[in-house]
Coordinates of N, CA and C in Angstrom, one line a residue:
X1 N 234.0 112.6 168.1 CA 232.7 113.2 168.0 C 231.8 112.8 169.2
X2 N 231.9 111.6 169.7 CA 231.1 111.1 170.8 C 231.6 111.6 172.1
X3 N 232.9 111.9 172.2 CA 233.5 112.2 173.5 C 233.0 113.6 174.0
X4 N 232.9 114.6 173.0 CA 232.5 115.9 173.4 C 231.3 116.3 172.5
X5 N 230.2 116.5 173.0 CA 229.0 116.8 172.2 C 229.0 118.1 171.6
X6 N 228.4 118.2 170.5 CA 228.3 119.5 169.7 C 227.3 120.4 170.5
X7 N 227.7 121.6 170.8 CA 226.8 122.5 171.6 C 225.8 123.2 170.7
X8 N 226.2 123.6 169.5 CA 225.3 124.4 168.7 C 224.5 123.5 167.7
X9 N 223.2 123.5 167.8 CA 222.3 122.7 167.0 C 222.4 123.0 165.5
X10 N 222.7 124.3 165.3 CA 222.8 124.8 163.9 C 224.0 124.2 163.1
X11 N 224.9 123.6 163.8 CA 226.1 123.1 163.2 C 226.1 121.6 163.1
X12 N 225.0 120.9 163.4 CA 225.0 119.5 163.4 C 225.0 118.9 162.1
X13 N 224.8 119.7 161.0 CA 224.9 119.2 159.7 C 226.4 119.0 159.2
X14 N 227.3 119.6 160.0 CA 228.7 119.5 159.6 C 229.2 118.1 159.8
X15 N 230.0 117.5 158.9 CA 230.6 116.2 159.1 C 231.6 116.1 160.2
X16 N 232.2 117.3 160.6 CA 233.3 117.3 161.6 C 232.9 118.3 162.7
X17 N 233.1 118.0 163.9 CA 232.9 118.9 165.0 C 233.9 120.1 164.9
X18 N 233.3 121.3 164.6 CA 234.2 122.4 164.3 C 235.0 122.8 165.6
X19 N 234.3 122.6 166.8 CA 235.0 122.9 168.0 C 236.3 122.1 168.2
X20 N 236.2 120.8 167.9 CA 237.3 119.9 168.1 C 238.3 120.2 167.0
X21 N 237.9 120.6 165.8 CA 238.8 120.9 164.7 C 239.6 122.2 165.0
X22 N 238.9 123.2 165.5 CA 239.6 124.4 165.9 C 240.5 124.1 167.1
X23 N 240.1 123.3 168.0 CA 241.0 123.0 169.2 C 242.3 122.3 168.7
X24 N 242.1 121.3 167.8 CA 243.3 120.6 167.2 C 244.2 121.6 166.6
X25 N 243.7 122.5 165.8 CA 244.5 123.5 165.1 C 245.3 124.4 166.1
X26 N 244.6 124.7 167.2 CA 245.2 125.5 168.3 C 246.3 124.8 168.9
X27 N 246.1 123.5 169.2 CA 247.2 122.7 169.8 C 248.4 122.6 168.9
X28 N 248.2 122.5 167.6 CA 249.3 122.4 166.6 C 250.1 123.7 166.6
X29 N 249.4 124.9 166.6 CA 250.1 126.2 166.6 C 250.8 126.4 167.9
X30 N 250.2 126.0 169.0 CA 250.8 126.2 170.3 C 252.1 125.3 170.4
X31 N 252.0 124.1 169.9 CA 253.2 123.2 169.9 C 254.3 123.8 169.0
X32 N 254.0 124.3 167.9 CA 255.0 124.9 167.0 C 255.7 126.2 167.7
X33 N 254.8 127.0 168.4 CA 255.3 128.2 169.0 C 256.3 127.8 170.2
X34 N 255.9 126.8 171.0 CA 256.7 126.4 172.1 C 258.0 125.8 171.5
X35 N 257.9 125.0 170.5 CA 259.1 124.4 169.9 C 260.1 125.5 169.3
X36 N 259.5 126.5 168.8 CA 260.3 127.6 168.2 C 261.0 128.4 169.3
X37 N 260.3 128.7 170.4 CA 260.9 129.6 171.4 C 261.6 128.8 172.5
X38 N 261.3 127.5 172.7 CA 261.9 126.7 173.7 C 261.7 127.2 175.1
X39 N 260.6 127.9 175.3 CA 260.3 128.5 176.6 C 258.8 128.7 176.8
X40 N 258.3 128.7 178.0 CA 257.0 129.0 178.3 C 256.8 130.3 179.1
X41 N 255.7 131.0 178.9 CA 255.5 132.3 179.5 C 255.2 132.1 181.0
X42 N 255.8 133.0 181.8 CA 255.6 132.9 183.3 C 254.2 133.1 183.7
X43 N 253.4 133.8 182.8 CA 252.0 134.0 183.1 C 251.2 132.8 183.2
X44 N 251.7 131.7 182.6 CA 251.0 130.4 182.6 C 251.1 129.7 184.0
X45 N 252.0 130.1 184.9 CA 252.2 129.5 186.1 C 250.9 129.5 187.0
X46 N 250.3 130.7 187.2 CA 249.1 130.8 188.0 C 247.9 130.0 187.4
X47 N 247.8 130.0 186.0 CA 246.8 129.3 185.3 C 246.9 127.8 185.6
X48 N 248.2 127.3 185.4 CA 248.4 125.9 185.7 C 248.1 125.5 187.1
X49 N 248.4 126.5 188.0 CA 248.2 126.2 189.4 C 246.7 126.0 189.7
X50 N 245.9 126.8 189.0 CA 244.4 126.7 189.2 C 243.9 125.3 188.7
X51 N 244.4 124.9 187.6 CA 244.0 123.6 187.0 C 244.5 122.4 187.9
X52 N 245.7 122.6 188.4 CA 246.2 121.6 189.3 C 245.4 121.5 190.6
X53 N 245.0 122.6 191.1 CA 244.1 122.6 192.3 C 242.8 121.9 191.9
X54 N 242.2 122.2 190.7 CA 241.0 121.6 190.4 C 241.1 120.1 190.2
X55 N 242.3 119.6 189.8 CA 242.6 118.2 189.5 C 242.6 117.4 190.8
X56 N 242.7 118.1 192.0 CA 242.6 117.3 193.2 C 241.3 116.6 193.4
X57 N 240.2 117.2 192.9 CA 238.9 116.5 193.0 C 238.5 115.8 191.8
X58 N 239.5 115.5 190.9 CA 239.2 114.9 189.6 C 238.9 113.4 189.9
X59 N 237.9 112.9 189.2 CA 237.5 111.5 189.2 C 237.0 111.1 187.8
X60 N 237.1 109.9 187.5 CA 236.8 109.4 186.2 C 235.5 108.5 186.3
X61 N 234.4 109.1 186.0 CA 233.1 108.3 186.0 C 233.1 107.2 185.0
X62 N 232.3 106.2 185.2 CA 232.3 105.1 184.3 C 231.7 105.3 182.9
X63 N 230.7 106.1 182.8 CA 230.1 106.3 181.5 C 230.7 107.5 180.7
X64 N 231.2 107.3 179.6 CA 231.9 108.3 178.8 C 231.0 109.4 178.4
X65 N 229.8 109.1 178.1 CA 228.8 110.1 177.6 C 228.0 110.7 178.7
X66 N 228.3 110.4 179.9 CA 227.5 111.0 181.0 C 227.8 112.4 181.2
X67 N 226.9 113.1 181.9 CA 227.0 114.6 182.0 C 228.3 114.9 182.8
X68 N 228.6 114.2 183.9 CA 229.7 114.4 184.7 C 231.0 114.2 183.9
X69 N 231.1 113.2 183.1 CA 232.3 113.0 182.3 C 232.5 114.0 181.3
X70 N 231.4 114.5 180.7 CA 231.5 115.5 179.7 C 232.0 116.8 180.3
X71 N 231.6 117.1 181.5 CA 232.0 118.4 182.2 C 233.5 118.3 182.5
X72 N 234.0 117.1 182.9 CA 235.4 117.0 183.3 C 236.3 116.9 182.0
X73 N 235.8 116.3 181.0 CA 236.5 116.3 179.7 C 236.7 117.7 179.2
X74 N 235.7 118.5 179.2 CA 235.8 119.8 178.7 C 236.6 120.7 179.6
X75 N 236.6 120.5 180.9 CA 237.4 121.4 181.8 C 238.8 121.2 181.6
X76 N 239.3 119.9 181.5 CA 240.7 119.6 181.4 C 241.2 119.5 179.9
X77 N 240.3 119.8 179.0 CA 240.7 119.8 177.6 C 240.5 121.2 176.9
X78 N 239.2 121.5 176.6 CA 238.9 122.7 175.9 C 239.1 124.0 176.8
X79 N 238.6 123.9 178.0 CA 238.8 125.0 178.9 C 240.2 125.3 179.2
X80 N 241.0 124.2 179.5 CA 242.4 124.4 179.8 C 243.1 125.0 178.6
X81 N 242.8 124.5 177.4 CA 243.4 125.0 176.2 C 243.1 126.5 175.9
X82 N 241.8 126.9 176.1 CA 241.5 128.3 175.9 C 242.1 129.2 176.9
X83 N 242.4 128.7 178.1 CA 243.1 129.5 179.1 C 244.6 129.6 178.9
X84 N 245.2 128.6 178.4 CA 246.7 128.6 178.2 C 247.1 129.1 176.9
X85 N 246.3 128.9 175.8 CA 246.7 129.2 174.5 C 247.1 130.7 174.3
X86 N 246.3 131.7 174.9 CA 246.7 133.1 174.7 C 248.1 133.4 175.2
X87 N 248.6 132.7 176.2 CA 249.9 133.0 176.8 C 251.0 132.4 175.8
X88 N 250.7 131.4 175.0 CA 251.6 130.8 174.1 C 251.6 131.6 172.8
X89 N 250.5 131.9 172.2 CA 250.4 132.4 170.9 C 250.5 134.0 170.9
X90 N 250.1 134.6 171.9 CA 250.1 136.1 172.0 C 251.2 136.5 172.9
X91 N 252.4 136.8 172.3 CA 253.6 137.0 173.2 C 253.8 138.4 173.5
X92 N 253.2 139.4 172.9 CA 253.4 140.8 173.2 C 252.1 141.4 173.9
X93 N 252.4 142.4 174.6 CA 251.3 143.1 175.4 C 250.2 143.7 174.4
X94 N 250.6 144.3 173.3 CA 249.5 144.8 172.4 C 248.6 143.7 171.9
X95 N 249.2 142.6 171.5 CA 248.4 141.5 171.0 C 247.4 141.0 172.1
X96 N 247.9 140.9 173.3 CA 247.1 140.4 174.4 C 245.9 141.3 174.7
X97 N 246.3 142.6 174.7 CA 245.2 143.6 174.9 C 244.2 143.6 173.8
X98 N 244.6 143.4 172.5 CA 243.7 143.3 171.4 C 242.8 142.1 171.6
X99 N 243.3 141.0 172.1 CA 242.5 139.8 172.3 C 241.5 140.0 173.4
X100 N 242.0 140.6 174.5 CA 241.1 140.9 175.6 C 239.9 141.8 175.2
X101 N 240.3 142.9 174.5 CA 239.3 143.8 174.0 C 238.3 143.2 173.1
X102 N 238.7 142.3 172.3 CA 237.8 141.6 171.3 C 236.8 140.7 172.1
X103 N 237.3 139.9 173.0 CA 236.4 139.0 173.8 C 235.5 139.9 174.7
X104 N 236.0 141.0 175.2 CA 235.2 141.9 176.0 C 234.0 142.5 175.1
X105 N 234.3 142.9 173.9 CA 233.3 143.4 173.0 C 232.3 142.4 172.7
X106 N 232.8 141.1 172.5 CA 231.8 140.0 172.2 C 230.9 139.8 173.4
X107 N 231.4 139.9 174.6 CA 230.6 139.6 175.8 C 229.5 140.7 175.9
X108 N 229.9 142.0 175.7 CA 228.9 143.0 175.8 C 227.8 142.9 174.7
X109 N 228.3 142.5 173.5 CA 227.4 142.3 172.4 C 226.4 141.2 172.7
X110 N 226.9 140.0 173.1 CA 226.0 138.9 173.5 C 225.0 139.3 174.6
X111 N 225.5 140.0 175.6 CA 224.6 140.4 176.7 C 223.6 141.4 176.2
X112 N 223.9 142.3 175.3 CA 223.0 143.2 174.7 C 221.9 142.5 173.9
X113 N 222.3 141.4 173.1 CA 221.3 140.7 172.4 C 220.4 139.9 173.3
X114 N 220.9 139.4 174.5 CA 220.1 138.7 175.4 C 219.1 139.6 176.1
X115 N 219.5 140.8 176.3 CA 218.6 141.8 176.9 C 217.4 142.1 175.9
X116 N 217.8 142.3 174.7 CA 216.8 142.6 173.6 C 215.8 141.5 173.5
X117 N 216.3 140.3 173.4 CA 215.5 139.1 173.3 C 214.5 139.0 174.5
X118 N 215.1 139.2 175.7 CA 214.2 139.1 176.9 C 213.1 140.2 176.9
X119 N 213.4 141.4 176.4 CA 212.4 142.4 176.3 C 211.4 142.2 175.2
X120 N 211.8 141.4 174.2 CA 210.9 141.2 173.1 C 210.0 140.0 173.3
X121 N 210.7 138.9 173.8 CA 210.0 137.6 173.9 C 209.6 137.3 175.4
X122 N 210.1 138.1 176.3 CA 209.8 137.8 177.7 C 211.0 137.1 178.3
X123 N 211.2 137.2 179.7 CA 212.3 136.6 180.4 C 212.3 135.0 180.2
X124 N 213.5 134.5 180.2 CA 213.7 133.0 180.1 C 214.5 132.5 181.3
X125 N 214.2 131.3 181.8 CA 214.9 130.8 183.0 C 216.4 130.7 182.7
X126 N 216.8 130.4 181.5 CA 218.3 130.4 181.2 C 218.4 131.1 179.8
X127 N 218.8 132.3 179.8 CA 218.9 133.1 178.5 C 220.1 132.6 177.7
X128 N 220.0 132.7 176.4 CA 221.1 132.3 175.5 C 220.9 133.1 174.3
X129 N 222.0 133.3 173.5 CA 222.0 134.0 172.3 C 222.7 133.2 171.2
X130 N 222.4 133.5 170.0 CA 223.1 132.8 168.8 C 223.1 131.3 168.9
X131 N 222.0 130.8 169.5 CA 221.8 129.3 169.6 C 222.9 128.6 170.3
X132 N 223.6 129.3 171.3 CA 224.7 128.8 172.0 C 224.3 128.4 173.4
X133 N 225.2 127.6 174.1 CA 224.9 127.2 175.4 C 224.8 128.4 176.4
X134 N 223.9 128.5 177.3 CA 223.8 129.6 178.3 C 225.1 129.8 179.0
X135 N 225.9 128.7 179.2 CA 227.2 128.9 179.9 C 228.1 129.7 179.1
X136 N 228.1 129.6 177.8 CA 229.0 130.5 177.0 C 228.6 132.0 177.2
X137 N 227.3 132.3 177.2 CA 226.9 133.7 177.5 C 227.4 134.1 178.8
X138 N 227.4 133.3 179.8 CA 227.8 133.7 181.2 C 229.3 133.8 181.2
X139 N 230.1 133.0 180.6 CA 231.5 133.1 180.6 C 232.0 134.3 179.9
X140 N 231.5 134.6 178.7 CA 232.0 135.7 177.9 C 231.6 137.0 178.6
X141 N 230.4 137.0 179.2 CA 229.9 138.2 179.9 C 230.8 138.5 181.2
X142 N 231.1 137.4 181.9 CA 232.0 137.5 183.1 C 233.3 138.0 182.7
X143 N 233.9 137.5 181.6 CA 235.2 137.9 181.1 C 235.2 139.4 180.8
X144 N 234.1 139.8 180.1 CA 233.9 141.3 179.8 C 233.9 142.1 181.1
X145 N 233.3 141.7 182.1 CA 233.2 142.5 183.3 C 234.6 142.6 183.9
X146 N 235.4 141.5 183.9 CA 236.8 141.6 184.5 C 237.6 142.6 183.7
X147 N 237.5 142.6 182.3 CA 238.3 143.5 181.5 C 237.8 144.9 181.8
X148 N 236.6 145.1 181.8 CA 236.0 146.5 182.1 C 236.5 147.0 183.4
X149 N 236.5 146.2 184.4 CA 236.9 146.6 185.8 C 238.4 147.0 185.7
X150 N 239.2 146.2 185.1 CA 240.6 146.5 185.0 C 240.9 147.9 184.3
X151 N 240.2 148.1 183.2 CA 240.3 149.3 182.4 C 239.8 150.5 183.3
X152 N 238.7 150.3 184.0 CA 238.2 151.4 184.8 C 239.1 151.7 186.0
X153 N 239.6 150.7 186.6 CA 240.5 150.9 187.8 C 241.8 151.5 187.4
X154 N 242.3 151.3 186.2 CA 243.6 151.8 185.7 C 243.4 153.2 185.1
X155 N 242.1 153.7 185.1 CA 241.9 155.1 184.6 C 241.8 155.1 183.1
X156 N 241.7 154.0 182.4 CA 241.6 154.0 180.9 C 240.2 154.1 180.4
X157 N 239.2 154.0 181.3 CA 237.8 154.0 180.9 C 237.0 154.9 181.8
X158 N 236.3 155.8 181.2 CA 235.5 156.8 182.0 C 234.3 156.0 182.6
X159 N 233.8 156.6 183.7 CA 232.7 156.0 184.4 C 231.4 155.9 183.6
X160 N 231.2 156.9 182.7 CA 230.0 156.9 181.9 C 230.0 155.9 180.8
X161 N 231.2 155.3 180.5 CA 231.3 154.2 179.6 C 231.3 152.9 180.4
X162 N 232.0 152.9 181.5 CA 232.2 151.7 182.3 C 230.8 151.2 182.9
X163 N 230.0 152.1 183.5 CA 228.8 151.7 184.2 C 227.8 151.0 183.2
X164 N 227.4 151.6 182.1 CA 226.5 150.9 181.2 C 227.0 149.6 180.6
X165 N 228.3 149.6 180.3 CA 228.9 148.4 179.7 C 228.9 147.3 180.7
X166 N 229.4 147.6 181.9 CA 229.5 146.6 183.0 C 228.1 146.1 183.4
X167 N 227.1 147.1 183.4 CA 225.8 146.7 183.7 C 225.1 145.8 182.7
X168 N 225.4 146.0 181.4 CA 224.9 145.2 180.4 C 225.5 143.8 180.5
X169 N 226.8 143.7 180.7 CA 227.4 142.4 180.8 C 226.9 141.7 182.1
X170 N 226.7 142.4 183.1 CA 226.2 141.7 184.4 C 224.8 141.2 184.1
X171 N 223.9 141.9 183.4 CA 222.6 141.3 183.1 C 222.7 140.1 182.3
X172 N 223.6 140.1 181.3 CA 223.8 138.8 180.5 C 224.3 137.7 181.3
X173 N 225.2 137.9 182.3 CA 225.7 136.9 183.2 C 224.6 136.3 184.1
X174 N 223.8 137.2 184.7 CA 222.8 136.8 185.6 C 221.6 136.1 184.9
X175 N 221.2 136.6 183.8 CA 220.0 136.0 183.1 C 220.4 134.7 182.5
X176 N 221.7 134.3 182.4 CA 222.0 133.0 181.8 C 221.7 131.9 182.8
X177 N 221.5 132.2 184.1 CA 221.1 131.2 185.1 C 222.1 130.2 185.4
X178 N 223.4 130.6 185.2 CA 224.5 129.7 185.6 C 225.3 130.2 186.8
X179 N 225.5 129.4 187.8 CA 226.2 129.8 189.0 C 227.7 129.8 188.9
X180 N 228.3 128.8 188.2 CA 229.7 128.7 188.3 C 230.5 129.9 187.7
X181 N 230.1 130.4 186.5 CA 230.7 131.7 186.0 C 230.5 132.9 186.9
X182 N 229.4 133.0 187.6 CA 229.2 134.0 188.5 C 230.2 133.9 189.7
X183 N 230.3 132.7 190.2 CA 231.3 132.5 191.3 C 232.7 132.8 190.9
X184 N 233.0 132.3 189.6 CA 234.3 132.6 189.1 C 234.6 134.0 188.9
X185 N 233.6 134.8 188.5 CA 233.8 136.3 188.4 C 234.1 136.9 189.7
X186 N 233.3 136.5 190.8 CA 233.5 137.1 192.1 C 234.9 136.8 192.6
X187 N 235.4 135.5 192.5 CA 236.7 135.2 193.0 C 237.8 135.9 192.2
X188 N 237.6 136.0 190.9 CA 238.6 136.7 190.1 C 238.7 138.2 190.4
X189 N 237.6 138.8 190.5 CA 237.6 140.3 190.8 C 238.3 140.5 192.2
X190 N 237.9 139.8 193.2 CA 238.4 140.0 194.5 C 239.9 139.5 194.7
X191 N 240.3 138.6 193.7 CA 241.7 138.2 193.8 C 242.6 139.2 193.1
X192 N 242.2 139.8 192.1 CA 243.0 140.8 191.4 C 243.0 142.2 192.0
X193 N 241.9 142.5 192.7 CA 241.7 143.8 193.3 C 242.9 144.2 194.2
X194 N 243.4 143.4 195.1 CA 244.5 143.8 195.9 C 245.8 144.1 195.1
X195 N 246.1 143.4 194.1 CA 247.2 143.7 193.2 C 247.1 145.1 192.5
X196 N 245.9 145.4 192.1 CA 245.7 146.6 191.4 C 245.7 147.8 192.5
X197 N 245.2 147.5 193.7 CA 245.3 148.5 194.7 C 246.7 148.9 195.1
X198 N 247.6 148.0 195.0 CA 249.0 148.3 195.3 C 249.7 149.1 194.3
X199 N 249.2 149.1 193.0 CA 249.8 149.8 191.9 C 249.1 151.0 191.4
X200 N 247.8 151.1 191.8 CA 247.0 152.2 191.3 C 246.8 153.3 192.3
X201 N 246.6 154.5 191.7 CA 246.3 155.7 192.5 C 244.8 155.9 192.6
X202 N 244.0 155.2 191.8 CA 242.5 155.3 191.8 C 241.9 154.3 192.7
X203 N 242.2 154.4 194.0 CA 241.7 153.4 194.9 C 240.2 153.6 195.2
X204 N 239.8 154.9 195.0 CA 238.3 155.1 195.2 C 237.5 154.3 194.2
X205 N 238.0 154.3 193.0 CA 237.3 153.5 191.9 C 237.2 152.1 192.3
X206 N 238.3 151.5 192.8 CA 238.3 150.1 193.1 C 237.3 149.8 194.2
X207 N 237.5 150.5 195.4 CA 236.6 150.3 196.5 C 235.1 150.6 196.1
X208 N 234.9 151.6 195.3 CA 233.5 151.9 194.9 C 232.9 150.8 194.1
X209 N 233.7 150.3 193.1 CA 233.2 149.2 192.3 C 232.9 148.0 193.1
X210 N 233.8 147.6 194.0 CA 233.5 146.4 194.8 C 232.3 146.6 195.7
X211 N 232.1 147.7 196.3 CA 230.9 148.0 197.1 C 229.6 148.0 196.3
X212 N 229.6 148.7 195.2 CA 228.4 148.8 194.4 C 228.1 147.4 193.8
X213 N 229.2 146.7 193.4 CA 229.0 145.3 192.8 C 228.4 144.4 193.9
X214 N 228.9 144.4 195.1 CA 228.3 143.5 196.1 C 226.9 143.9 196.5
X215 N 226.6 145.2 196.6 CA 225.2 145.6 196.9 C 224.3 145.2 195.7
X216 N 224.7 145.4 194.5 CA 223.9 145.1 193.4 C 223.6 143.6 193.3
X217 N 224.7 142.8 193.6 CA 224.5 141.3 193.5 C 223.6 140.9 194.6
X218 N 223.7 141.4 195.8 CA 222.8 141.0 196.9 C 221.3 141.4 196.6
X219 N 221.1 142.6 196.0 CA 219.8 143.0 195.7 C 219.2 142.1 194.6
X220 N 220.1 141.7 193.6 CA 219.6 140.8 192.5 C 219.3 139.4 193.0
X221 N 220.1 138.9 193.9 CA 219.8 137.5 194.4 C 218.6 137.5 195.3
X222 N 218.3 138.6 195.9 CA 217.1 138.7 196.7 C 215.8 138.8 195.9
X223 N 215.9 139.1 194.6 CA 214.8 139.2 193.7 C 214.3 137.8 193.4
X224 N 213.1 137.4 193.8 CA 212.6 136.0 193.6 C 212.5 135.5 192.2
X225 N 212.4 136.4 191.2 CA 212.2 136.0 189.8 C 213.6 135.8 189.1
X226 N 214.7 136.1 189.8 CA 216.0 135.9 189.2 C 216.3 134.5 189.0
X227 N 216.8 134.0 187.8 CA 217.0 132.6 187.6 C 218.3 132.1 188.3
X228 N 219.2 132.9 188.8 CA 220.4 132.4 189.4 C 220.1 131.9 190.8

């Protein structure tokens, strides 16, 4: 309980940290699945490569409850688990798509709530919803943007649906005031775009999205009242 702090104040009355309890259950189910199949999904290789690259700069600060230690503990425990678990538990393409669509919908919903709260109570330096950490809003909004871009690039989503949904998620990401998820979104989009270009016939959609996205980001960062 002391190693990883509880993020949601509304759950402090619980005798057990639900995040750690859910993580422990996920580890158990992942272990059982790996034991049953005796194999790992090849999609885990690039994910593992990313965390190995991040581990190059890993250091162990002296104070266990310090902010730096908390960030590193979460990165190599909860974040790593959340990135790898879908490849273990969701073995079929339909299940993975359903998972991606669910998280994407959650990101759009949270971004919409953030916009409503900002319009009702006024802008906040670091917007948040559902009494959660602003970083959670940024991460789930960024994930939603990635999924929306893939669907739009593959021709599965019309522009009149893509534009407002991606715009809403972008507002949620930017108003959270967190830089790391924004940087991660940019790196992810520009990393996957070449692979989609090689397989897609809708190259105009891809180049158009990248150009409009870069122009919108530059205009947003130039706005002095923007928290990012």
